[in-house]
Coordinates of C-alpha atoms and ligand atoms in Angstrom, one line a residue:
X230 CA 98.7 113.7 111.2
X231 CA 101.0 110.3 110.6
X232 CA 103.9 111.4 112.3
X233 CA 102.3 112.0 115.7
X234 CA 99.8 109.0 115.7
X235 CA 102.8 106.7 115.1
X236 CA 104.9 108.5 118.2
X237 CA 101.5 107.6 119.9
X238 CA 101.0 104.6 119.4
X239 CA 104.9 103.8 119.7
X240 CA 105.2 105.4 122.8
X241 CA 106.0 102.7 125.9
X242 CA 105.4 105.3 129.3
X243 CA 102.7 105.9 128.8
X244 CA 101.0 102.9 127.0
X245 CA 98.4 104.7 124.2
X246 CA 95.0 104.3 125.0
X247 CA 93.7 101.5 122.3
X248 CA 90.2 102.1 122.5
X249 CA 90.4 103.9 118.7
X250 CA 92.5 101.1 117.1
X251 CA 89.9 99.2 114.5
X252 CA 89.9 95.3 116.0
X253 CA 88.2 93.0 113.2
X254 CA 87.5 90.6 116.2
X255 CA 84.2 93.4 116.6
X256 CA 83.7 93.4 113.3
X257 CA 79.8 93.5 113.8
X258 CA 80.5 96.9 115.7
X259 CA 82.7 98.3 113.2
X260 CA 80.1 97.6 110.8
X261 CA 77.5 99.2 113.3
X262 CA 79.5 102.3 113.3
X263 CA 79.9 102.7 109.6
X264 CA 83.6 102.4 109.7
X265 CA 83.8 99.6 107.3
X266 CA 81.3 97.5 104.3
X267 CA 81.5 94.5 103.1
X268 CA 83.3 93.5 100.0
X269 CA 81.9 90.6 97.9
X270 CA 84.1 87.5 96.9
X271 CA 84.4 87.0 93.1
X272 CA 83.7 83.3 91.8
X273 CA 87.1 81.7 89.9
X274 CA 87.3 78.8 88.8
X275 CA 90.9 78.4 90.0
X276 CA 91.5 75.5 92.5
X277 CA 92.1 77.0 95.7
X278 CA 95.4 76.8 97.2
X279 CA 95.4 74.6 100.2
X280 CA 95.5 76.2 104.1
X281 CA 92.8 78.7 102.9
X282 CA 89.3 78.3 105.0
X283 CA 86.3 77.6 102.5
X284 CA 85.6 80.6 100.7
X285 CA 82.2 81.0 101.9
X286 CA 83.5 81.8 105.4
X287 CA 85.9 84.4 104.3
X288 CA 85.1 87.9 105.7
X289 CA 86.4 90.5 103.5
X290 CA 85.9 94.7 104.6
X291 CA 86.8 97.7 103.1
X292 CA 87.5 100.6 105.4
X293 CA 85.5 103.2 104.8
X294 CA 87.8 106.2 105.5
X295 CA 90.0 105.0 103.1
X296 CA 88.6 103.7 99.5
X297 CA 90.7 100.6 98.2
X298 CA 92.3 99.4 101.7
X299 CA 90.8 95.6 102.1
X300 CA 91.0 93.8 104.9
X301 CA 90.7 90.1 105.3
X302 CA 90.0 88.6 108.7
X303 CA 92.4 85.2 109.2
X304 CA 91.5 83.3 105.9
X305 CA 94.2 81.0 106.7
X306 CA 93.3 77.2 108.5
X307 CA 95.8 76.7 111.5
X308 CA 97.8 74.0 108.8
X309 CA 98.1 77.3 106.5
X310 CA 99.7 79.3 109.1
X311 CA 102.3 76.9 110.2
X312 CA 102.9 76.3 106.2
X313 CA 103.7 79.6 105.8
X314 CA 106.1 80.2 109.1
X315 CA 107.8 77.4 108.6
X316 CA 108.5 78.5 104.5
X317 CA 109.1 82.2 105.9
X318 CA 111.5 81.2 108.6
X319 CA 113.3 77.7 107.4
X320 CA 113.2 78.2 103.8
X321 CA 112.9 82.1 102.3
X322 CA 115.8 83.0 104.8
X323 CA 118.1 80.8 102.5
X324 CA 120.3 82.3 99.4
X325 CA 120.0 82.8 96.5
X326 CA 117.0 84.9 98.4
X327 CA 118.4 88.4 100.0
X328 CA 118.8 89.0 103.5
X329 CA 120.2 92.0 106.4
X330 CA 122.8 89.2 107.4
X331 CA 124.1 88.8 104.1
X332 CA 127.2 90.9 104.9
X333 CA 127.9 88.7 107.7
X334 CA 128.1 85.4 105.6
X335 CA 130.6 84.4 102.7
X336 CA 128.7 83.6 99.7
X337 CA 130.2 80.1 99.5
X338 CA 128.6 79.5 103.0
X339 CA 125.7 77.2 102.7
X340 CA 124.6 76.6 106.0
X341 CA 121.7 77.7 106.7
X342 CA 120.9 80.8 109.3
X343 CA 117.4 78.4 110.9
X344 CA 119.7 75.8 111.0
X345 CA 122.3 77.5 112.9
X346 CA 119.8 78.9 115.3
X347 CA 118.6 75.6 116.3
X348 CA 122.2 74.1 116.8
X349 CA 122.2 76.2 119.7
X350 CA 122.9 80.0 118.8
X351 CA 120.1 81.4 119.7
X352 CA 121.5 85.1 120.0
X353 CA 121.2 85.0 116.1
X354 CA 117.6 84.4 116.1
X355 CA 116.6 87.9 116.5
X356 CA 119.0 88.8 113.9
X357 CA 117.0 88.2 110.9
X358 CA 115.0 91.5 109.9
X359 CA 114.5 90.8 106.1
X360 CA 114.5 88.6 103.2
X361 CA 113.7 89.8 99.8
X362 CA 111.9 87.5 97.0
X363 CA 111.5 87.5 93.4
X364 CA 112.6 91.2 92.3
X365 CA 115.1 92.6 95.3
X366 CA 114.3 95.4 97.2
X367 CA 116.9 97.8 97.3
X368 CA 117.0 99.6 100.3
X369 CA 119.4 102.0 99.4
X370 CA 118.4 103.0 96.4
X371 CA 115.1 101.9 96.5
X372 CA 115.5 100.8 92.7
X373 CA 114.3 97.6 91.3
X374 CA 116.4 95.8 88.6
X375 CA 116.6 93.2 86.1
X376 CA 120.4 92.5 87.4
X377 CA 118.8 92.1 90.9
X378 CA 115.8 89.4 90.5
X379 CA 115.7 86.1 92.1
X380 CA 113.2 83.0 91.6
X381 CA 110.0 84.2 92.7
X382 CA 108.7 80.9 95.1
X383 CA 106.3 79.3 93.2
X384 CA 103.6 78.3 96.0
X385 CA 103.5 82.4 97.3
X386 CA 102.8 82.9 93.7
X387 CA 100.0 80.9 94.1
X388 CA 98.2 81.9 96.9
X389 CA 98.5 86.0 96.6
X390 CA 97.4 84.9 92.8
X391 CA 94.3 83.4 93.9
X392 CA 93.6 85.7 96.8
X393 CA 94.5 88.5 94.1
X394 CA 91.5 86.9 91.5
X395 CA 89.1 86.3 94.8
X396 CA 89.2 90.1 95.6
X397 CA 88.8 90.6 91.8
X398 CA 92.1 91.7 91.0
X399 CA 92.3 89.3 87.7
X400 CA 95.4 90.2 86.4
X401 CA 97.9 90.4 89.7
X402 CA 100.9 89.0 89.1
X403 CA 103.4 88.4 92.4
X404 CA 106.5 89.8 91.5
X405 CA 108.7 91.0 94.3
X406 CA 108.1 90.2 98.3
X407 CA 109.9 91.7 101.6
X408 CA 109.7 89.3 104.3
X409 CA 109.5 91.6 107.5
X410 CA 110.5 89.9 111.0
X411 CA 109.8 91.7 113.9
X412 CA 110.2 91.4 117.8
X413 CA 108.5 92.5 120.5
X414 CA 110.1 95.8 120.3
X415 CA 110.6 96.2 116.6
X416 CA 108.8 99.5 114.9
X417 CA 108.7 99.8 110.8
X418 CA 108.7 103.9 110.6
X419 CA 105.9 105.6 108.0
X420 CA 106.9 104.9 104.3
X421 CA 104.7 104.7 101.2
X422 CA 105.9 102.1 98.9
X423 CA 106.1 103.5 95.4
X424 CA 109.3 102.1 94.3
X425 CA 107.3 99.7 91.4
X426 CA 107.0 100.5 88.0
X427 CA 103.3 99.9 88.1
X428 CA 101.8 101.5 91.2
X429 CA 98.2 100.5 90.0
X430 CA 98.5 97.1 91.5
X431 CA 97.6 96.2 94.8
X432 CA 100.2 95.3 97.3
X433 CA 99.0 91.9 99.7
X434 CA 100.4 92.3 103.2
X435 CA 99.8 88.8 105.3
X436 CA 100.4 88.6 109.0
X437 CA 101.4 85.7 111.3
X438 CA 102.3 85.3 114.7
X439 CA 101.8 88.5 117.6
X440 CA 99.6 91.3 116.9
X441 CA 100.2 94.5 115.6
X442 CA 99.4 97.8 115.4
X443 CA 99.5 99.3 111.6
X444 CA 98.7 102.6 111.1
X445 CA 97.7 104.0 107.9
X446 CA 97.2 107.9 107.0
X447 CA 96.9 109.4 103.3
X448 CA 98.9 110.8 100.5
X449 CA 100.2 113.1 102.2
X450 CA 101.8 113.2 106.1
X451 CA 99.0 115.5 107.2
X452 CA 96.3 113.5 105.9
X453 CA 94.2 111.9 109.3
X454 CA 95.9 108.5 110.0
X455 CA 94.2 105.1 111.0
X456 CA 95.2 102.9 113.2
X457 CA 94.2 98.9 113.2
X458 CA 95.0 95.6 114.7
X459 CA 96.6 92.7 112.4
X460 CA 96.1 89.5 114.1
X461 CA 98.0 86.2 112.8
X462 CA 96.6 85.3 109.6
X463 CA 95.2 88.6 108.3
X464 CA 95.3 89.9 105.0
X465 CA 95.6 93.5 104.3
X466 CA 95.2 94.7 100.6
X467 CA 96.5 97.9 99.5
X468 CA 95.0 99.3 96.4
X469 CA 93.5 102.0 94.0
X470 CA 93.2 105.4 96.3
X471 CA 94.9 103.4 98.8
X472 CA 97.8 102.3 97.0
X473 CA 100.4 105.1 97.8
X474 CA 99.2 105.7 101.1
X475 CA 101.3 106.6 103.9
X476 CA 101.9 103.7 106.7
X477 CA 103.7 101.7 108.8
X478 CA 103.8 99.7 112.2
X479 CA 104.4 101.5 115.7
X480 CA 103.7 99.3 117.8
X481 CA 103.9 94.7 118.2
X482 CA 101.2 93.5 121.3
X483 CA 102.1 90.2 122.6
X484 CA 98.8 87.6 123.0
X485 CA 98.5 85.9 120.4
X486 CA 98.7 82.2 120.1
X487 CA 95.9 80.2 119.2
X488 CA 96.0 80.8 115.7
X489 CA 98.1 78.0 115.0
X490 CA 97.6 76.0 117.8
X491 CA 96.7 72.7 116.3
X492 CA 96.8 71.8 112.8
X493 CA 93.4 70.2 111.1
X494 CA 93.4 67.4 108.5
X495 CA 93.6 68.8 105.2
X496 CA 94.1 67.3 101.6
X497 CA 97.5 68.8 100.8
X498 CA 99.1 68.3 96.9
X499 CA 102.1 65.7 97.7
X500 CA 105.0 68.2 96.1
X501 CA 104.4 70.3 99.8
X502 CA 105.2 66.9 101.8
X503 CA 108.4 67.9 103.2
X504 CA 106.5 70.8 104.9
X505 CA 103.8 69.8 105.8
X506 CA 105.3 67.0 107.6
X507 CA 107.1 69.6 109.9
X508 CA 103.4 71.5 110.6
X509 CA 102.2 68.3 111.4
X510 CA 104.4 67.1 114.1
X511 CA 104.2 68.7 117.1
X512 CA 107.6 68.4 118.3
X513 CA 109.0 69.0 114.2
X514 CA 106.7 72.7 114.7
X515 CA 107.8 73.8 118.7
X516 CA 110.9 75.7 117.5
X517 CA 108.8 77.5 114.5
X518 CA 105.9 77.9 117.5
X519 CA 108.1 79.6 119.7
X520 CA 109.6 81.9 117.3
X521 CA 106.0 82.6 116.6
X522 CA 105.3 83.4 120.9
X523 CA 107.4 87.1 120.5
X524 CA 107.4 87.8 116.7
X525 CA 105.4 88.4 113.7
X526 CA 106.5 87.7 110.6
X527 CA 105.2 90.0 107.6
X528 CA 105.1 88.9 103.9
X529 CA 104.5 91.7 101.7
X530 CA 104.1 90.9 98.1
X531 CA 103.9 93.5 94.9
X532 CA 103.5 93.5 91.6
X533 CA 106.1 95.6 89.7
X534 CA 105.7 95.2 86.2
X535 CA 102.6 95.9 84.1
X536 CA 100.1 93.5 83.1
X537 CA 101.9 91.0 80.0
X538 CA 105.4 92.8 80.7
X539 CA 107.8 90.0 81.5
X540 CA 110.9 92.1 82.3
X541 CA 112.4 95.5 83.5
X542 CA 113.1 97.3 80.0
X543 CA 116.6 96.9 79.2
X544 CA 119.6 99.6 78.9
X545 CA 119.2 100.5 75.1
X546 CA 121.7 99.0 73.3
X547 CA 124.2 100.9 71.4
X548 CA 125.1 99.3 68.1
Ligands
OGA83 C1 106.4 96.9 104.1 C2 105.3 97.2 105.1 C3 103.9 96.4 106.9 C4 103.7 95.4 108.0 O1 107.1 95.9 104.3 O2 106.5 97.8 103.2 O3 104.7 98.2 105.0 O4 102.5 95.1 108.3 N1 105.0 96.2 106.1 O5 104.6 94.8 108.5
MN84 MN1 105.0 99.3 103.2

């Protein structure tokens, strides 16, 4: 029953009762309980991209209840998590990438919506709701197009690539992403994302900053929903039976902020300098970490052509 498990676990007066939300922090118990298995890591021989924790201490479940949903506990070092708020939040939010304030800014306007935050308007840091990546989202018509495709960022290619071949999922190709931003009171009603071409691939969902609760149900809204934490830095993998599930996010928990508390010393490639630089300093990071103290930043990334396809087919021409 999705719809009223998410107007549960929405609900303010009175607080839901949390005790059935599966928390990955008790793994052990959850394993215990026969609510989730362990998945095994597949070798590659692809060099790992950097701010991912040596794969030997990744933790990887799938929940039992529902066949193809992975879950990865925080594979992400404390450096990786700033890298990725600071790309999400300083850099994605710029054009030619999509966003909701589009329609308040003229095309030819290049400054920059971060920028403009921290030159003192803070009121418009709540503003930003989405970016989309790579192939657009539309929300309207929930169509993607060739018209409609943007650069795909190279390093996000990267990581959900080797994340993708980790989990076994060779041939994953990162095609489109949203970039969700939510506040302490922001909901994402129940959905199913079926809007690719090729609904066989998995969908990466990776979390960062406060908690949340995500809750997940079947194929259909009366299938038996499940509700689970996200903590900052987990990975949830939507695939096979899984795929076209019903889900969505009632409820953000503020606690959260360890996580990225203090970055370790990593061997970084040079070319990610620039952002490093920022995780690295302290006083560079504070705004990003305080954005991070009452929001949560979601990237969700899809594949949405098949395997080898390199484009949306085109209108047929008429000669
Ligand atoms: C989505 C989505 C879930 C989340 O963007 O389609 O389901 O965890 N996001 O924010
Ligand atoms: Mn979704």
């Amino acid at each position: 029953m999705f719809k009223k498990s998410f107007k549960y676990y929405k609900s303010r007066k009175p607080p839901p009762n949390l005790t059935q939300v599966l928390d990955f922090l008790k793994s052990e118990d959850l394993l215990c309980d026969n609510k989730i298995k362990k998945v095994p890591l597949r070798m590659t021989n692809l060099d790992p991209f950097f701010g991912l924790k040596p794969l030997d201490t990744w933790e990887v479940y799938e929940i039992v209840a529902m066949p193809g949903l992975l879950f990865v506990k925080n594979p992400f070092t404390n450096l990786g998590q700033r890298y990725w708020t600071v790309r999400c939040l300083r850099d994605y939010t710029k054009r030619p990438n999509k966003s909701n304030l589009d329609p308040f800014n003229k095309p030819e306007d290049t400054k920059n919506w971060w920028d403009i935050c921290q030159n003192g308007n803070k009121l418009l840091l709540d503003k930003m709701r989405w970016v989309t990546l790579g192939y657009h989202h539309n929300w309207d018509t929930k169509v993607y197009t060739e018209n409609n495709r943007g650069q795909f960022p190279t390093d996000l290619k990267h990581m959900t690539e080797f994340l993708a071949k980790v989990l076994g999922f060779e041939q994953f190709s990162a095609q489109a992403a949203i970039v969700n931003f939510y506040h302490l009171n922001s909901t994402l009603s129940g959905h199913t994302d079926h809007s690719e071409r090729n609904l066989n691939a998995p969908l990466f969902s990776l979390s960062f900053g406060q908690k949340a609760i995500f809750l997940i149900g079947g194929q259909q809204l009366e299938d038996q929903a499940i509700p689970l934490f996200l903590h900052s830095g987990d990975i949830l993998v939507m695939s096979k039976d899984s795929r076209l599930n019903y889900h969505g996010v009632p409820k953000i928990l503020q606690g959260d902020v360890s996580e990225w508390s203090s970055p370790e010393s990593e061997s970084v490639p040079n070319e990610y300098d620039d952002v490093v630089k920022v995780c690295k300093d302290n006083s560079a990071w504070k705004p990003f970490g305080d954005y991070l103290k009452h929001s949560r930043i979601n990237v969700n990334v899809r594949q949405v052509l098949f395997d080898g396809e390199i484009q949306l087919s085109e209108e047929i021409n008429v000669f």
